[in-house]
CSV table of C-alpha atoms and ligand atoms in Angstrom, one decimal:
chain,number,residue,atom,x,y,z
I,27,UNK,CA,-3.6,-21.1,-9.2
I,28,UNK,CA,-6.7,-20.3,-10.7
I,29,UNK,CA,-9.8,-18.9,-8.8
I,30,UNK,CA,-13.2,-19.6,-10.3
I,31,UNK,CA,-15.4,-16.9,-11.0
I,32,UNK,CA,-17.9,-18.2,-8.5
I,33,UNK,CA,-15.4,-18.6,-5.6
I,34,UNK,CA,-14.1,-15.0,-6.5
I,35,UNK,CA,-17.7,-13.6,-6.3
I,36,UNK,CA,-18.3,-15.6,-2.7
I,37,UNK,CA,-15.2,-13.9,-1.5
I,38,UNK,CA,-16.4,-10.5,-2.9
I,39,UNK,CA,-19.6,-11.1,-1.1
I,40,UNK,CA,-17.7,-12.0,2.3
I,41,UNK,CA,-15.8,-8.5,2.0
I,42,UNK,CA,-18.3,-6.2,0.7
I,43,UNK,CA,-20.2,-7.5,3.8
I,44,UNK,CA,-17.7,-6.4,6.2
I,45,UNK,CA,-17.7,-3.1,4.3
I,46,UNK,CA,-21.0,-2.6,5.5
I,47,UNK,CA,-22.8,-3.3,1.9
I,48,UNK,CA,-26.6,-4.2,2.3
I,49,UNK,CA,-30.1,-2.9,0.6
I,50,UNK,CA,-29.4,0.4,1.8
I,51,UNK,CA,-26.3,0.7,-0.2
I,52,UNK,CA,-24.9,1.7,-4.0
I,53,UNK,CA,-21.8,0.6,-5.0
I,54,UNK,CA,-20.0,1.8,-8.1
I,55,UNK,CA,-17.2,-0.9,-9.5
I,56,UNK,CA,-14.5,1.7,-10.9
I,57,UNK,CA,-12.8,0.0,-14.0
I,58,UNK,CA,-11.1,0.4,-17.0
I,59,UNK,CA,-9.8,-1.9,-20.2
I,60,UNK,CA,-7.1,-3.0,-18.0
I,61,UNK,CA,-9.1,-4.2,-15.0
I,62,UNK,CA,-9.2,-7.7,-14.2
I,63,UNK,CA,-12.8,-8.8,-15.9
I,64,UNK,CA,-13.2,-11.5,-13.1
I,65,UNK,CA,-12.7,-8.7,-10.3
I,66,UNK,CA,-15.3,-6.4,-12.1
I,67,UNK,CA,-17.8,-9.3,-12.2
I,68,UNK,CA,-17.5,-10.3,-8.8
I,69,UNK,CA,-18.1,-6.7,-7.3
I,70,UNK,CA,-21.1,-6.1,-9.0
I,71,UNK,CA,-22.7,-9.8,-8.6
I,72,UNK,CA,-21.8,-9.5,-4.9
I,73,UNK,CA,-23.2,-6.7,-4.6
I,74,UNK,CA,-26.5,-7.0,-6.3
I,75,UNK,CA,-26.7,-10.4,-3.7
I,76,UNK,CA,-26.2,-8.5,-0.8
I,77,UNK,CA,-29.3,-6.0,-2.4
I,78,UNK,CA,-26.9,-2.9,-2.8
I,79,UNK,CA,-27.6,-0.8,-6.1
I,80,UNK,CA,-24.4,-1.6,-8.0
I,81,UNK,CA,-23.2,0.5,-11.2
I,82,UNK,CA,-20.2,0.8,-12.9
I,83,UNK,CA,-17.7,3.5,-14.1
I,84,UNK,CA,-15.4,3.1,-16.6
I,85,UNK,CA,-12.8,5.1,-17.5
I,86,UNK,CA,-10.3,5.3,-20.3
I,87,UNK,CA,-6.9,4.4,-19.4
I,88,UNK,CA,-4.2,7.3,-18.4
I,89,UNK,CA,-0.8,7.3,-19.5
I,90,UNK,CA,2.2,9.7,-18.7
I,91,UNK,CA,5.5,9.4,-20.9
I,92,UNK,CA,7.1,9.7,-18.0
I,93,UNK,CA,5.8,6.5,-16.6
I,94,UNK,CA,7.8,3.1,-17.5
I,95,UNK,CA,6.5,-0.6,-16.9
I,96,UNK,CA,2.6,-1.5,-16.2
I,97,UNK,CA,2.5,-1.7,-12.0
I,98,UNK,CA,-0.2,0.7,-11.0
I,99,UNK,CA,1.8,1.9,-8.1
I,100,UNK,CA,5.3,3.2,-10.2
I,101,UNK,CA,3.5,6.4,-11.2
I,102,UNK,CA,0.8,7.8,-8.8
I,103,UNK,CA,-1.2,11.1,-8.3
I,104,UNK,CA,-2.1,11.8,-11.6
I,105,UNK,CA,-5.0,9.3,-12.6
I,106,UNK,CA,-7.7,8.8,-15.2
I,107,UNK,CA,-9.4,11.1,-12.7
I,108,UNK,CA,-7.4,13.8,-12.8
I,109,UNK,CA,-9.4,16.9,-14.2
I,110,UNK,CA,-12.8,14.7,-14.6
I,111,UNK,CA,-14.9,16.3,-12.5
I,112,UNK,CA,-18.3,14.6,-14.0
I,113,UNK,CA,-16.8,10.8,-13.3
I,114,UNK,CA,-15.8,12.1,-9.6
I,115,UNK,CA,-19.2,13.2,-9.1
I,116,UNK,CA,-20.5,9.8,-10.8
I,117,UNK,CA,-18.4,8.3,-7.9
I,118,UNK,CA,-19.0,10.3,-5.1
I,119,UNK,CA,-22.5,9.6,-5.6
I,120,UNK,CA,-21.9,5.8,-4.2
I,121,UNK,CA,-21.5,4.5,-0.8
I,122,UNK,CA,-18.4,2.2,-1.6
I,123,UNK,CA,-16.4,2.6,-4.9
I,124,UNK,CA,-14.8,-1.1,-5.4
I,125,UNK,CA,-11.6,0.6,-7.3
I,126,UNK,CA,-10.0,-2.0,-10.0
I,127,UNK,CA,-7.8,0.7,-11.4
I,128,UNK,CA,-6.0,2.3,-8.7
I,129,UNK,CA,-6.7,5.8,-7.4
I,130,UNK,CA,-4.1,5.7,-4.4
I,131,UNK,CA,-2.3,8.9,-3.8
I,132,UNK,CA,-4.1,10.6,-5.9
I,133,UNK,CA,-5.8,13.9,-4.8
I,134,UNK,CA,-9.2,13.0,-6.4
I,135,UNK,CA,-9.2,10.0,-4.2
I,136,UNK,CA,-9.0,12.3,-1.2
I,137,UNK,CA,-11.8,14.6,-2.5
I,138,UNK,CA,-14.1,11.3,-3.0
I,139,UNK,CA,-13.1,9.8,1.0
I,140,UNK,CA,-13.6,13.4,2.3
I,141,UNK,CA,-17.4,13.4,0.7
I,142,UNK,CA,-17.9,10.4,3.0
I,143,UNK,CA,-17.7,7.8,0.4
I,144,UNK,CA,-15.9,4.9,0.9
I,145,UNK,CA,-13.2,3.3,-1.3
I,146,UNK,CA,-11.9,-0.3,-1.4
I,147,UNK,CA,-9.0,-0.8,-3.6
I,148,UNK,CA,-8.7,-4.4,-5.2
I,149,UNK,CA,-6.4,-4.8,-8.1
I,150,UNK,CA,-4.4,-7.8,-6.9
I,151,UNK,CA,-4.8,-11.3,-9.0
I,152,UNK,CA,-7.5,-13.9,-7.6
I,153,UNK,CA,-5.2,-15.8,-5.9
I,154,UNK,CA,-3.6,-13.3,-3.9
I,155,UNK,CA,-7.4,-12.0,-3.3
I,156,UNK,CA,-8.4,-15.4,-1.8
I,157,UNK,CA,-5.0,-16.2,0.3
I,158,UNK,CA,-5.4,-13.3,2.1
I,159,UNK,CA,-9.4,-12.7,2.4
I,160,UNK,CA,-9.6,-10.7,5.2
I,161,UNK,CA,-11.3,-11.2,8.6
I,162,UNK,CA,-12.5,-9.3,11.6
I,163,UNK,CA,-9.1,-10.5,13.6
I,164,UNK,CA,-6.9,-9.0,11.0
I,165,UNK,CA,-9.0,-5.5,11.8
I,166,UNK,CA,-8.6,-5.8,15.5
I,167,UNK,CA,-4.9,-6.9,15.5
I,168,UNK,CA,-3.8,-3.9,13.3
I,169,UNK,CA,-6.2,-1.5,15.3
I,170,UNK,CA,-4.7,-2.6,18.3
I,171,UNK,CA,-1.2,-1.9,17.0
I,172,UNK,CA,-2.6,1.4,15.5
I,173,UNK,CA,-3.8,2.6,19.1
I,174,UNK,CA,0.0,2.3,20.5
I,175,UNK,CA,1.4,3.7,16.9
I,176,UNK,CA,-0.9,7.1,17.3
I,177,UNK,CA,0.2,8.1,20.7
I,178,UNK,CA,4.0,7.8,19.8
I,179,UNK,CA,6.3,10.7,19.2
I,180,UNK,CA,9.2,8.5,17.7
I,181,UNK,CA,9.6,5.8,15.2
I,182,UNK,CA,13.2,4.1,15.4
I,183,UNK,CA,14.1,1.1,13.3
I,184,UNK,CA,17.6,-0.8,14.0
I,185,UNK,CA,18.7,-4.0,11.8
I,186,UNK,CA,22.2,-6.4,12.0
I,187,UNK,CA,22.6,-5.2,8.2
I,188,UNK,CA,23.3,-1.5,9.7
I,189,UNK,CA,19.7,0.1,9.6
I,190,UNK,CA,19.7,2.9,12.2
I,191,UNK,CA,16.8,5.4,11.2
I,192,UNK,CA,14.5,7.5,13.2
I,193,UNK,CA,11.5,10.2,12.7
I,194,UNK,CA,9.1,11.9,14.7
I,195,UNK,CA,5.7,11.1,14.7
I,196,UNK,CA,2.4,13.4,14.9
I,197,UNK,CA,2.0,15.7,12.4
I,198,UNK,CA,0.4,12.9,10.2
I,199,UNK,CA,-2.2,10.2,10.9
I,200,UNK,CA,-1.9,6.4,11.2
I,201,UNK,CA,-3.1,4.6,8.2
I,202,UNK,CA,-4.3,1.3,8.6
I,203,UNK,CA,-5.0,-1.4,6.3
I,204,UNK,CA,-7.0,-4.5,7.2
I,205,UNK,CA,-8.7,-5.1,3.9
I,206,UNK,CA,-12.5,-3.6,3.9
I,207,UNK,CA,-13.9,-0.6,4.0
I,208,UNK,CA,-16.3,-0.2,6.5
I,209,UNK,CA,-16.7,3.4,7.7
I,210,UNK,CA,-17.5,6.5,5.9
I,211,UNK,CA,-15.0,8.0,4.4
I,212,UNK,CA,-12.5,5.1,4.7
I,213,UNK,CA,-10.1,3.8,2.3
I,214,UNK,CA,-8.5,0.0,2.4
I,215,UNK,CA,-6.8,-2.3,0.2
I,216,UNK,CA,-7.7,-6.2,-0.2
I,217,UNK,CA,-5.5,-7.7,0.3
I,218,UNK,CA,-3.0,-6.0,3.3
I,219,UNK,CA,-2.9,-5.9,6.8
I,220,UNK,CA,-0.4,-3.2,7.6
I,221,UNK,CA,-0.6,-0.2,9.0
I,222,UNK,CA,1.7,2.9,8.6
I,223,UNK,CA,2.1,7.0,9.1
I,224,UNK,CA,4.4,9.8,7.7
I,225,UNK,CA,7.6,11.5,9.5
I,226,UNK,CA,7.0,14.9,10.4
I,227,UNK,CA,8.1,17.3,7.7
I,228,UNK,CA,12.4,17.3,7.9
I,229,UNK,CA,12.4,14.8,10.8
I,230,UNK,CA,13.4,11.4,8.8
I,231,UNK,CA,16.9,10.7,9.8
I,232,UNK,CA,20.0,8.1,9.5
I,233,UNK,CA,20.7,5.2,7.6
I,234,UNK,CA,18.9,2.6,6.1
I,235,UNK,CA,20.3,-0.7,4.3
I,236,UNK,CA,18.2,-2.2,2.0
I,237,UNK,CA,19.5,-6.0,2.3
I,238,UNK,CA,20.1,-8.9,0.3
I,239,UNK,CA,16.2,-10.4,0.4
I,240,UNK,CA,14.9,-7.3,1.0
I,241,UNK,CA,12.0,-6.1,-1.7
I,242,UNK,CA,12.0,-3.1,-4.3
I,243,UNK,CA,8.9,-1.9,-5.2
I,244,UNK,CA,7.7,-1.1,-8.2
I,245,UNK,CA,10.5,-3.1,-9.4
I,246,UNK,CA,9.5,-6.3,-8.0
I,247,UNK,CA,13.2,-7.3,-7.4
I,248,UNK,CA,14.7,-8.7,-4.3
I,249,UNK,CA,18.4,-7.2,-3.4
I,250,UNK,CA,20.6,-10.2,-4.2
I,251,UNK,CA,24.0,-8.3,-5.2
I,252,UNK,CA,25.4,-6.0,-2.5
I,253,UNK,CA,22.9,-4.2,-0.1
I,254,UNK,CA,21.4,-0.8,-0.9
I,255,UNK,CA,22.5,1.9,1.7
I,256,UNK,CA,20.4,4.9,1.7
I,257,UNK,CA,21.7,8.4,3.8
I,258,UNK,CA,18.9,10.1,5.3
I,259,UNK,CA,18.8,13.7,6.5
I,260,UNK,CA,16.0,16.2,6.9
I,261,UNK,CA,13.6,14.2,5.4
I,262,UNK,CA,15.1,13.4,2.4
I,263,UNK,CA,17.3,10.5,1.0
I,264,UNK,CA,20.8,12.4,0.5
I,265,UNK,CA,22.6,9.4,-0.8
I,266,UNK,CA,22.2,5.9,-2.4
I,267,UNK,CA,25.3,3.9,-2.6
I,268,UNK,CA,26.3,-0.3,-3.0
I,269,UNK,CA,26.2,-2.7,-6.0
I,270,UNK,CA,24.0,-2.9,-9.1
I,271,UNK,CA,20.7,-2.6,-7.0
I,272,UNK,CA,21.6,1.0,-5.9
I,273,UNK,CA,23.0,1.7,-9.4
I,274,UNK,CA,19.2,0.8,-10.9
I,275,UNK,CA,17.6,2.9,-8.1
I,276,UNK,CA,19.6,5.8,-8.3
I,277,UNK,CA,18.8,5.9,-12.2
I,278,UNK,CA,15.4,5.3,-12.0
I,279,UNK,CA,14.5,7.8,-9.4
I,280,UNK,CA,16.7,10.6,-11.4
I,281,UNK,CA,14.5,9.7,-14.1
I,282,UNK,CA,12.2,11.7,-12.6
I,283,UNK,CA,13.8,15.1,-12.4
I,284,UNK,CA,11.7,16.2,-9.3
I,285,UNK,CA,13.6,16.6,-5.9
I,286,UNK,CA,10.4,15.2,-4.2
I,287,UNK,CA,11.2,12.0,-5.4
I,288,UNK,CA,14.0,11.2,-2.6
I,289,UNK,CA,11.2,12.2,0.2
I,290,UNK,CA,10.5,9.7,2.7
I,291,UNK,CA,6.8,8.4,2.2
I,292,UNK,CA,5.0,6.3,4.4
I,293,UNK,CA,6.9,4.3,7.3
I,294,UNK,CA,5.1,1.1,9.2
I,295,UNK,CA,5.2,-2.4,9.7
I,296,UNK,CA,3.3,-5.2,8.5
I,297,UNK,CA,0.7,-7.6,10.2
I,298,UNK,CA,-0.5,-10.1,7.7
I,299,UNK,CA,0.3,-13.7,8.8
I,300,UNK,CA,-1.2,-14.8,5.3
I,301,UNK,CA,1.1,-12.8,3.4
I,302,UNK,CA,4.3,-14.5,2.5
I,303,UNK,CA,7.5,-13.2,1.4
I,304,UNK,CA,8.4,-15.5,-1.0
I,305,UNK,CA,5.1,-14.9,-3.2
I,306,UNK,CA,6.8,-12.1,-5.3
I,307,UNK,CA,9.4,-14.4,-6.6
I,308,UNK,CA,6.4,-16.8,-8.1
I,309,UNK,CA,4.5,-14.1,-10.2
I,310,UNK,CA,5.6,-12.4,-13.4
I,311,UNK,CA,5.8,-8.5,-12.9
I,312,UNK,CA,2.4,-7.6,-14.6
I,313,UNK,CA,0.5,-10.1,-12.8
I,314,UNK,CA,0.5,-8.2,-9.4
I,315,UNK,CA,1.4,-5.0,-7.6
I,316,UNK,CA,3.1,-7.4,-4.9
I,317,UNK,CA,0.7,-6.8,-1.8
I,318,UNK,CA,2.6,-9.5,0.4
I,319,UNK,CA,5.7,-7.9,0.2
I,320,UNK,CA,4.1,-4.8,1.6
I,321,UNK,CA,2.0,-6.9,4.2
I,322,UNK,CA,4.1,-9.8,5.5
I,323,UNK,CA,4.0,-10.1,9.2
I,324,UNK,CA,7.1,-8.2,10.7
I,325,UNK,CA,8.6,-6.7,8.0
I,326,UNK,CA,9.6,-2.6,8.0
I,327,UNK,CA,8.2,-0.9,5.1
I,328,UNK,CA,9.1,2.4,4.3
I,329,UNK,CA,8.2,4.3,0.9
I,330,UNK,CA,9.3,7.3,-1.0
I,331,UNK,CA,7.6,10.4,-2.6
I,332,UNK,CA,4.2,11.4,-2.1
I,333,UNK,CA,2.2,12.3,0.8
I,334,UNK,CA,-1.0,13.4,-0.7
I,335,UNK,CA,-2.7,10.7,1.0
I,336,UNK,CA,-2.5,12.6,4.1
I,337,UNK,CA,-3.1,16.1,2.9
I,338,UNK,CA,0.6,16.8,2.5
I,339,UNK,CA,2.2,19.0,-0.1
I,340,UNK,CA,4.1,16.2,-2.0
I,341,UNK,CA,2.2,15.1,-5.4
I,342,UNK,CA,5.5,13.3,-7.0
I,343,UNK,CA,4.7,10.5,-9.3
I,344,UNK,CA,7.7,8.1,-8.3
I,345,UNK,CA,6.4,6.2,-5.4
I,346,UNK,CA,8.9,3.4,-4.2
I,347,UNK,CA,7.5,0.8,-1.4
I,348,UNK,CA,10.8,-0.8,0.1
I,349,UNK,CA,10.1,-3.6,2.6
I,350,UNK,CA,12.7,-5.0,4.9
I,351,UNK,CA,13.3,-8.4,6.8
I,352,UNK,CA,14.8,-8.6,9.9
I,353,UNK,CA,14.3,-5.1,11.3
I,354,UNK,CA,13.6,-4.2,15.0
I,355,UNK,CA,11.0,-1.4,15.1
I,356,UNK,CA,10.8,0.8,18.2
I,357,UNK,CA,7.9,3.3,19.0
I,358,UNK,CA,9.2,5.7,21.4
I,359,UNK,CA,11.1,3.1,23.3
I,360,UNK,CA,8.6,0.3,23.0
I,361,UNK,CA,10.0,-2.7,20.7
I,362,UNK,CA,6.9,-3.3,18.7
I,363,UNK,CA,8.9,-5.5,15.9
I,364,UNK,CA,12.1,-7.5,17.3
I,365,UNK,CA,14.5,-8.5,14.0
I,366,UNK,CA,11.4,-9.0,12.2
I,367,UNK,CA,9.0,-10.9,14.3
I,368,UNK,CA,5.9,-9.1,16.0
I,369,UNK,CA,6.6,-8.7,19.5
I,370,UNK,CA,4.0,-5.9,20.6
I,371,UNK,CA,1.5,-4.8,21.5
I,372,UNK,CA,0.0,-7.9,22.7
I,373,UNK,CA,-3.4,-7.5,20.7
I,374,UNK,CA,-1.7,-7.4,17.5
I,375,UNK,CA,0.0,-10.4,17.9
I,376,UNK,CA,-0.8,-13.5,15.2
I,377,UNK,CA,-2.0,-17.0,16.7
I,378,UNK,CA,0.2,-18.5,13.6
Q,402,G6C,O1,-1.6,-0.8,-0.1
Q,402,G6C,C1,-1.3,-0.2,-0.8
Q,402,G6C,C2,-0.5,-0.1,-1.9
Q,402,G6C,C3,0.5,0.7,-2.2
Q,402,G6C,C4,0.8,2.0,-1.1
Q,402,G6C,O2,1.9,2.5,-1.2
Q,402,G6C,C5,0.1,2.0,0.0
Q,402,G6C,N1,-0.7,0.7,0.3
Q,403,FE2,FE1,3.3,2.8,-1.0
């Protein structure tokens, strides 16, 4: 459903206020020609309503000849900011950057965050921003789960479809996403509501079965043909087999001619009750990057490729996000999700 400029601006005022924007702050809205103009206007208006000094940094779009499709998460790491220190300085000068063009998984984003600048990514259509408007309850629940995640040393996932995956934890931090950037150096994404970490290098092992109904991003397809089975050893996908969807995934990843594309990237689970598994099927591919799929409560979200977000060595541009339903997730021996239903910790359960 369409969302009016006035409603969107009010939502931005709510989220920027949660992001600690006030008269002491400066806000840079990062945009390009493909940014949603309603979002750019709402971010600028809301910042000024909150008394902040607002400005726009516009960058020419960045294209790479290997990149296919328009999804902003499909080709990551190299952005319009790569090799552009002047623009990076202009963004680091702000207290908060509202990113409407996607810097995620780029070394430049990490450099901006290290300077203490906060970044809030907002690229989804206004309908999704409105439906998954964040609140302090989201933050409390995600942080309750992160407390347990941070102290765990093993991550295990099983499913009736045949998934049996383990990874050691501890080398990389736990990343929380609850929809607003409220602390110095914090990156967040509106909409979101999930958490993840990365497997210790070389520790991811086992089988992941992407079953019928599970989602392949950025393809924005639900697996419908036969399940896709991934065999994982020492941190990398070694085999991809199944039916058409498996062949498509093999072909797509091979296109990048980069062995790092087969590395496991972030692993975690969804905690957003206002995100829906079905939502992706109601949008055209170019409408959105599909945050409902990444955030729906009780999913097991794993991904492939880069680990630059946590200072890791892999900056490969091919990034798959693959959320699964009906999985059970264990931290050490404690079950967090039981066949797609969040069961622990108590503080992370939603009332819906
Ligand atoms: O919010 C996001 C979006 C994409 C991604 O890969 C991680 N988190
Ligand atoms: Fe991802």
